[in-house]
């Protein structure tokens, strides 16, 4: 398969948007953003690049190293591996562009191991030594923090109110909620329900 055929095959993988292809699209690639085009272009240093154009809330064009010899030595020999490489580079570029929010900085100060795992998800370690996750985008945090003198202290109330099986704090309909899952809408602990009925 020559380079142009490979680029077309990788493009077809993104166009198909098949969940069974194993690609991690958790950052919105395929839903909020779409790979519009891929093409091989010569780099200024003599090594070929893959020019990736992604649309969704604007158009982003990135160039990734894609030289044939380098791909072979890096294990990028089949279209699915190349597609995963594009996704990984997309994810890292999005994390690099998002500056830490005040909430993230404060969580880092107050909780061990706190940091962003991906856009909109902060991970920290609770007093019990178990990890928990705060799901809030920068836009949602600004919405929550508006008019609050200490929004992180308010967030801490939900963190402290979690039951043992509630590893997630999710932002839903303008506020935070403890939940047993990351998906919306939030689902409270079964322990809480049993305690309320018992």
mmCIF file of C-alpha atoms in Angstrom:
data_model
loop_
_atom_site.group_PDB
_atom_site.id
_atom_site.type_symbol
_atom_site.label_atom_id
_atom_site.label_comp_id
_atom_site.label_asym_id
_atom_site.label_seq_id
_atom_site.Cartn_x
_atom_site.Cartn_y
_atom_site.Cartn_z
ATOM 1 C CA UNK A 1 0.000 0.000 0.000
ATOM 2 C CA UNK A 2 1.517 3.325 -1.019
ATOM 3 C CA UNK A 3 1.314 6.426 1.180
ATOM 4 C CA UNK A 4 -1.635 7.979 -0.648
ATOM 5 C CA UNK A 5 -3.637 4.742 -0.395
ATOM 6 C CA UNK A 6 -2.795 4.515 3.303
ATOM 7 C CA UNK A 7 -4.036 8.067 3.925
ATOM 8 C CA UNK A 8 -7.285 7.263 2.066
ATOM 9 C CA UNK A 9 -7.766 4.075 4.096
ATOM 10 C CA UNK A 10 -7.197 5.912 7.386
ATOM 11 C CA UNK A 11 -9.657 8.583 6.235
ATOM 12 C CA UNK A 12 -12.224 5.838 5.528
ATOM 13 C CA UNK A 13 -11.812 4.560 9.102
ATOM 14 C CA UNK A 14 -12.680 8.004 10.461
ATOM 15 C CA UNK A 15 -15.550 8.443 7.986
ATOM 16 C CA UNK A 16 -17.093 5.113 9.016
ATOM 17 C CA UNK A 17 -17.054 6.179 12.708
ATOM 18 C CA UNK A 18 -17.508 2.558 13.765
ATOM 19 C CA UNK A 19 -17.385 1.970 17.564
ATOM 20 C CA UNK A 20 -16.053 -1.521 16.862
ATOM 21 C CA UNK A 21 -12.815 -0.132 15.403
ATOM 22 C CA UNK A 22 -11.367 0.276 18.903
ATOM 23 C CA UNK A 23 -10.414 3.940 18.562
ATOM 24 C CA UNK A 24 -10.765 6.035 21.725
ATOM 25 C CA UNK A 25 -12.968 8.954 20.723
ATOM 26 C CA UNK A 26 -13.637 10.133 24.293
ATOM 27 C CA UNK A 27 -12.504 13.665 23.442
ATOM 28 C CA UNK A 28 -15.363 14.147 21.008
ATOM 29 C CA UNK A 29 -13.635 13.058 17.826
ATOM 30 C CA UNK A 30 -16.432 11.768 15.597
ATOM 31 C CA UNK A 31 -19.190 13.590 17.479
ATOM 32 C CA UNK A 32 -18.122 17.176 18.110
ATOM 33 C CA UNK A 33 -15.182 17.065 15.702
ATOM 34 C CA UNK A 34 -14.618 15.270 12.412
ATOM 35 C CA UNK A 35 -11.511 14.430 10.415
ATOM 36 C CA UNK A 36 -12.285 16.242 7.193
ATOM 37 C CA UNK A 37 -9.167 15.294 5.272
ATOM 38 C CA UNK A 38 -5.786 13.593 5.471
ATOM 39 C CA UNK A 39 -3.017 14.041 2.948
ATOM 40 C CA UNK A 40 0.687 13.307 2.721
ATOM 41 C CA UNK A 41 2.826 16.427 2.305
ATOM 42 C CA UNK A 42 6.619 16.810 2.162
ATOM 43 C CA UNK A 43 8.170 18.286 5.277
ATOM 44 C CA UNK A 44 10.718 21.093 5.201
ATOM 45 C CA UNK A 45 13.290 18.719 6.718
ATOM 46 C CA UNK A 46 12.915 16.073 3.988
ATOM 47 C CA UNK A 47 10.588 13.798 5.970
ATOM 48 C CA UNK A 48 6.960 13.399 4.933
ATOM 49 C CA UNK A 49 4.139 14.704 7.125
ATOM 50 C CA UNK A 50 0.468 13.839 7.356
ATOM 51 C CA UNK A 51 -1.627 16.995 7.087
ATOM 52 C CA UNK A 52 -4.748 16.460 9.226
ATOM 53 C CA UNK A 53 -7.726 18.802 8.900
ATOM 54 C CA UNK A 54 -10.300 18.537 11.694
ATOM 55 C CA UNK A 55 -13.545 20.520 11.711
ATOM 56 C CA UNK A 56 -15.979 21.235 14.525
ATOM 57 C CA UNK A 57 -16.245 24.646 16.148
ATOM 58 C CA UNK A 58 -13.729 25.831 13.562
ATOM 59 C CA UNK A 59 -11.091 24.209 11.395
ATOM 60 C CA UNK A 60 -7.802 22.927 12.782
ATOM 61 C CA UNK A 61 -4.968 21.847 10.498
ATOM 62 C CA UNK A 62 -2.059 19.934 12.020
ATOM 63 C CA UNK A 63 0.964 18.299 10.490
ATOM 64 C CA UNK A 64 2.196 15.027 11.990
ATOM 65 C CA UNK A 65 5.399 13.195 11.182
ATOM 66 C CA UNK A 66 4.440 10.395 8.804
ATOM 67 C CA UNK A 67 7.594 9.435 6.939
ATOM 68 C CA UNK A 68 7.407 5.892 5.579
ATOM 69 C CA UNK A 69 10.678 4.674 7.140
ATOM 70 C CA UNK A 70 9.846 6.296 10.482
ATOM 71 C CA UNK A 71 6.357 4.702 10.436
ATOM 72 C CA UNK A 72 7.830 1.255 9.871
ATOM 73 C CA UNK A 73 10.322 1.683 12.723
ATOM 74 C CA UNK A 74 7.547 3.038 14.993
ATOM 75 C CA UNK A 75 5.166 0.164 14.340
ATOM 76 C CA UNK A 76 2.684 2.255 12.345
ATOM 77 C CA UNK A 77 2.381 -0.252 9.556
ATOM 78 C CA UNK A 78 -1.381 -0.738 9.241
ATOM 79 C CA UNK A 79 -4.229 1.758 8.805
ATOM 80 C CA UNK A 80 -5.771 1.196 12.260
ATOM 81 C CA UNK A 81 -2.445 1.843 13.990
ATOM 82 C CA UNK A 82 -2.100 5.040 11.959
ATOM 83 C CA UNK A 83 -5.641 6.105 12.880
ATOM 84 C CA UNK A 84 -4.861 5.518 16.564
ATOM 85 C CA UNK A 85 -1.727 7.655 16.141
ATOM 86 C CA UNK A 86 -3.817 10.513 14.733
ATOM 87 C CA UNK A 87 -6.275 10.226 17.646
ATOM 88 C CA UNK A 88 -3.447 10.204 20.211
ATOM 89 C CA UNK A 89 -1.892 13.312 18.692
ATOM 90 C CA UNK A 90 -5.319 14.995 18.613
ATOM 91 C CA UNK A 91 -5.848 14.248 22.306
ATOM 92 C CA UNK A 92 -2.435 15.510 23.376
ATOM 93 C CA UNK A 93 -2.866 18.717 21.366
ATOM 94 C CA UNK A 94 -6.246 19.384 23.010
ATOM 95 C CA UNK A 95 -4.838 18.835 26.504
ATOM 96 C CA UNK A 96 -1.930 21.142 25.709
ATOM 97 C CA UNK A 97 -4.298 23.912 24.582
ATOM 98 C CA UNK A 98 -6.491 23.776 27.701
ATOM 99 C CA UNK A 99 -4.997 25.715 30.577
ATOM 100 C CA UNK A 100 -5.669 24.456 34.092
ATOM 101 C CA UNK A 101 -8.804 25.986 35.559
ATOM 102 C CA UNK A 102 -8.869 27.510 39.019
ATOM 103 C CA UNK A 103 -10.807 24.425 40.136
ATOM 104 C CA UNK A 104 -8.049 22.115 38.876
ATOM 105 C CA UNK A 105 -5.319 24.158 40.538
ATOM 106 C CA UNK A 106 -7.206 24.186 43.827
ATOM 107 C CA UNK A 107 -7.914 20.454 43.654
ATOM 108 C CA UNK A 108 -4.215 19.870 43.086
ATOM 109 C CA UNK A 109 -3.493 21.878 46.232
ATOM 110 C CA UNK A 110 -6.135 20.181 48.374
ATOM 111 C CA UNK A 111 -6.005 16.578 47.134
ATOM 112 C CA UNK A 112 -3.152 14.188 46.378
ATOM 113 C CA UNK A 113 -2.495 13.296 42.766
ATOM 114 C CA UNK A 114 -5.047 15.722 41.369
ATOM 115 C CA UNK A 115 -4.822 16.508 37.667
ATOM 116 C CA UNK A 116 -6.573 16.361 34.326
ATOM 117 C CA UNK A 117 -6.928 12.958 32.686
ATOM 118 C CA UNK A 118 -8.594 14.412 29.596
ATOM 119 C CA UNK A 119 -10.595 17.471 28.675
ATOM 120 C CA UNK A 120 -13.388 17.973 31.184
ATOM 121 C CA UNK A 121 -12.252 15.290 33.642
ATOM 122 C CA UNK A 122 -10.201 15.900 36.792
ATOM 123 C CA UNK A 123 -8.936 12.986 38.885
ATOM 124 C CA UNK A 124 -7.948 13.241 42.533
ATOM 125 C CA UNK A 125 -7.425 10.953 45.522
ATOM 126 C CA UNK A 126 -9.784 11.166 48.483
ATOM 127 C CA UNK A 127 -8.957 10.874 52.150
ATOM 128 C CA UNK A 128 -9.756 7.152 51.927
ATOM 129 C CA UNK A 129 -6.987 6.727 49.364
ATOM 130 C CA UNK A 130 -9.420 5.976 46.537
ATOM 131 C CA UNK A 131 -9.546 8.016 43.329
ATOM 132 C CA UNK A 132 -12.558 10.117 42.416
ATOM 133 C CA UNK A 133 -13.354 12.073 39.280
ATOM 134 C CA UNK A 134 -14.807 15.547 38.761
ATOM 135 C CA UNK A 135 -16.478 15.903 35.369
ATOM 136 C CA UNK A 136 -16.684 19.575 34.424
ATOM 137 C CA UNK A 137 -15.593 21.488 31.337
ATOM 138 C CA UNK A 138 -13.986 24.937 31.640
ATOM 139 C CA UNK A 139 -17.224 26.503 30.342
ATOM 140 C CA UNK A 140 -19.320 24.608 32.901
ATOM 141 C CA UNK A 141 -16.934 25.621 35.683
ATOM 142 C CA UNK A 142 -17.279 29.287 34.721
ATOM 143 C CA UNK A 143 -21.048 28.877 34.798
ATOM 144 C CA UNK A 144 -20.913 27.293 38.258
ATOM 145 C CA UNK A 145 -18.361 29.744 39.678
ATOM 146 C CA UNK A 146 -20.161 32.900 38.541
ATOM 147 C CA UNK A 147 -21.227 34.900 41.609
ATOM 148 C CA UNK A 148 -19.835 32.397 44.149
ATOM 149 C CA UNK A 149 -17.242 33.789 46.597
ATOM 150 C CA UNK A 150 -15.520 30.376 46.962
ATOM 151 C CA UNK A 151 -16.732 27.938 44.293
ATOM 152 C CA UNK A 152 -14.076 25.340 45.123
ATOM 153 C CA UNK A 153 -15.306 25.227 48.724
ATOM 154 C CA UNK A 154 -18.795 24.609 47.345
ATOM 155 C CA UNK A 155 -17.438 21.819 45.137
ATOM 156 C CA UNK A 156 -15.703 20.327 48.182
ATOM 157 C CA UNK A 157 -19.126 19.907 49.829
ATOM 158 C CA UNK A 158 -20.086 17.429 47.106
ATOM 159 C CA UNK A 159 -16.710 15.732 47.299
ATOM 160 C CA UNK A 160 -17.170 15.264 51.041
ATOM 161 C CA UNK A 161 -20.774 14.070 50.649
ATOM 162 C CA UNK A 162 -19.911 11.117 48.398
ATOM 163 C CA UNK A 163 -20.895 7.618 49.433
ATOM 164 C CA UNK A 164 -18.351 4.795 49.070
ATOM 165 C CA UNK A 165 -19.516 3.753 45.599
ATOM 166 C CA UNK A 166 -19.842 7.302 44.241
ATOM 167 C CA UNK A 167 -16.544 7.824 42.465
ATOM 168 C CA UNK A 168 -17.837 10.639 40.269
ATOM 169 C CA UNK A 169 -18.881 14.256 40.749
ATOM 170 C CA UNK A 170 -20.704 15.315 37.574
ATOM 171 C CA UNK A 171 -21.934 18.718 36.448
ATOM 172 C CA UNK A 172 -25.582 18.486 35.423
ATOM 173 C CA UNK A 173 -28.207 21.187 34.934
ATOM 174 C CA UNK A 174 -26.147 23.940 36.483
ATOM 175 C CA UNK A 175 -24.878 22.126 39.571
ATOM 176 C CA UNK A 176 -22.693 19.270 40.763
ATOM 177 C CA UNK A 177 -24.047 15.856 41.743
ATOM 178 C CA UNK A 178 -22.495 12.764 43.308
ATOM 179 C CA UNK A 179 -22.860 9.753 41.035
ATOM 180 C CA UNK A 180 -21.841 6.123 40.692
ATOM 181 C CA UNK A 181 -21.084 6.699 37.011
ATOM 182 C CA UNK A 182 -19.536 9.261 34.677
ATOM 183 C CA UNK A 183 -22.464 9.297 32.249
ATOM 184 C CA UNK A 184 -25.334 11.745 32.558
ATOM 185 C CA UNK A 185 -27.769 12.022 34.162
ATOM 186 C CA UNK A 186 -26.187 11.249 37.554
ATOM 187 C CA UNK A 187 -27.190 8.155 39.532
ATOM 188 C CA UNK A 188 -26.869 8.282 43.312
ATOM 189 C CA UNK A 189 -25.522 5.481 45.461
ATOM 190 C CA UNK A 190 -27.590 2.373 46.031
ATOM 191 C CA UNK A 191 -26.285 2.508 49.611
ATOM 192 C CA UNK A 192 -27.958 5.890 50.012
ATOM 193 C CA UNK A 193 -31.265 4.548 48.721
ATOM 194 C CA UNK A 194 -31.086 1.513 51.032
ATOM 195 C CA UNK A 195 -30.254 3.776 53.957
ATOM 196 C CA UNK A 196 -33.155 6.086 53.123
ATOM 197 C CA UNK A 197 -35.653 3.224 52.973
ATOM 198 C CA UNK A 198 -34.232 1.291 55.916
#
